[in-house]
């Protein structure tokens, strides 16, 4: 598991940056936990 190094943004209709310490892995899987009573989606995911 990887934990964010700062607070995670939740602004609507814009990129919200998430940073964590570098890791080496052959695969990446994204798990999303939605806020109660809200729907959500991922429009684009950038990995740098």
PDB file of N, CA and C in Angstrom, residues 1-19:
ATOM      1  N   UNK A   1       0.835  -1.190   0.000  1.00  0.00           N
ATOM      2  CA  UNK A   1       0.000   0.000   0.000  1.00  0.00           C
ATOM      3  C   UNK A   1       0.875   1.246   0.000  1.00  0.00           C
ATOM      4  N   UNK A   2       0.371   2.291  -0.611  1.00  0.00           N
ATOM      5  CA  UNK A   2       1.081   3.565  -0.693  1.00  0.00           C
ATOM      6  C   UNK A   2       0.186   4.637  -0.100  1.00  0.00           C
ATOM      7  N   UNK A   3       0.739   5.471   0.770  1.00  0.00           N
ATOM      8  CA  UNK A   3      -0.036   6.548   1.396  1.00  0.00           C
ATOM      9  C   UNK A   3       0.393   7.896   0.823  1.00  0.00           C
ATOM     10  N   UNK A   4      -0.555   8.818   0.638  1.00  0.00           N
ATOM     11  CA  UNK A   4      -0.203  10.156   0.138  1.00  0.00           C
ATOM     12  C   UNK A   4       0.679  10.900   1.133  1.00  0.00           C
ATOM     13  N   UNK A   5       1.557  11.760   0.615  1.00  0.00           N
ATOM     14  CA  UNK A   5       2.460  12.522   1.482  1.00  0.00           C
ATOM     15  C   UNK A   5       1.855  13.849   1.923  1.00  0.00           C
ATOM     16  N   UNK A   6       0.669  14.195   1.403  1.00  0.00           N
ATOM     17  CA  UNK A   6      -0.022  15.440   1.775  1.00  0.00           C
ATOM     18  C   UNK A   6      -1.522  15.215   1.616  1.00  0.00           C
ATOM     19  N   UNK A   7      -2.302  16.209   1.981  1.00  0.00           N
ATOM     20  CA  UNK A   7      -3.753  16.113   1.835  1.00  0.00           C
ATOM     21  C   UNK A   7      -4.124  15.921   0.361  1.00  0.00           C
ATOM     22  N   UNK A   8      -5.161  15.162   0.111  1.00  0.00           N
ATOM     23  CA  UNK A   8      -5.619  14.879  -1.247  1.00  0.00           C
ATOM     24  C   UNK A   8      -6.721  15.857  -1.620  1.00  0.00           C
ATOM     25  N   UNK A   9      -6.587  16.523  -2.776  1.00  0.00           N
ATOM     26  CA  UNK A   9      -7.595  17.476  -3.235  1.00  0.00           C
ATOM     27  C   UNK A   9      -8.851  16.780  -3.720  1.00  0.00           C
ATOM     28  N   UNK A  10      -9.978  17.461  -3.597  1.00  0.00           N
ATOM     29  CA  UNK A  10     -11.252  16.911  -4.065  1.00  0.00           C
ATOM     30  C   UNK A  10     -12.041  17.965  -4.838  1.00  0.00           C
ATOM     31  N   UNK A  11     -11.337  18.809  -5.583  1.00  0.00           N
ATOM     32  CA  UNK A  11     -11.994  19.855  -6.366  1.00  0.00           C
ATOM     33  C   UNK A  11     -12.699  19.253  -7.576  1.00  0.00           C
ATOM     34  N   UNK A  12     -13.903  19.707  -7.859  1.00  0.00           N
ATOM     35  CA  UNK A  12     -14.709  19.207  -8.965  1.00  0.00           C
ATOM     36  C   UNK A  12     -14.204  19.741 -10.309  1.00  0.00           C
ATOM     37  N   UNK A  13     -14.235  18.884 -11.331  1.00  0.00           N
ATOM     38  CA  UNK A  13     -13.922  19.246 -12.721  1.00  0.00           C
ATOM     39  C   UNK A  13     -12.530  19.828 -12.918  1.00  0.00           C
ATOM     40  N   UNK A  14     -11.545  19.298 -12.226  1.00  0.00           N
ATOM     41  CA  UNK A  14     -10.163  19.731 -12.401  1.00  0.00           C
ATOM     42  C   UNK A  14      -9.232  18.633 -11.911  1.00  0.00           C
ATOM     43  N   UNK A  15      -7.966  18.726 -12.300  1.00  0.00           N
ATOM     44  CA  UNK A  15      -6.990  17.771 -11.798  1.00  0.00           C
ATOM     45  C   UNK A  15      -6.736  18.030 -10.322  1.00  0.00           C
ATOM     46  N   UNK A  16      -6.712  16.971  -9.544  1.00  0.00           N
ATOM     47  CA  UNK A  16      -6.358  17.040  -8.135  1.00  0.00           C
ATOM     48  C   UNK A  16      -5.087  16.219  -7.965  1.00  0.00           C
ATOM     49  N   UNK A  17      -4.041  16.871  -7.526  1.00  0.00           N
ATOM     50  CA  UNK A  17      -2.724  16.242  -7.451  1.00  0.00           C
ATOM     51  C   UNK A  17      -2.602  15.367  -6.205  1.00  0.00           C
ATOM     52  N   UNK A  18      -1.996  14.207  -6.394  1.00  0.00           N
ATOM     53  CA  UNK A  18      -1.716  13.273  -5.310  1.00  0.00           C
ATOM     54  C   UNK A  18      -0.248  12.898  -5.414  1.00  0.00           C
ATOM     55  N   UNK A  19       0.497  13.100  -4.355  1.00  0.00           N
ATOM     56  CA  UNK A  19       1.921  12.768  -4.367  1.00  0.00           C
ATOM     57  C   UNK A  19       2.225  11.759  -3.269  1.00  0.00           C
TER      58      UNK A  19
END
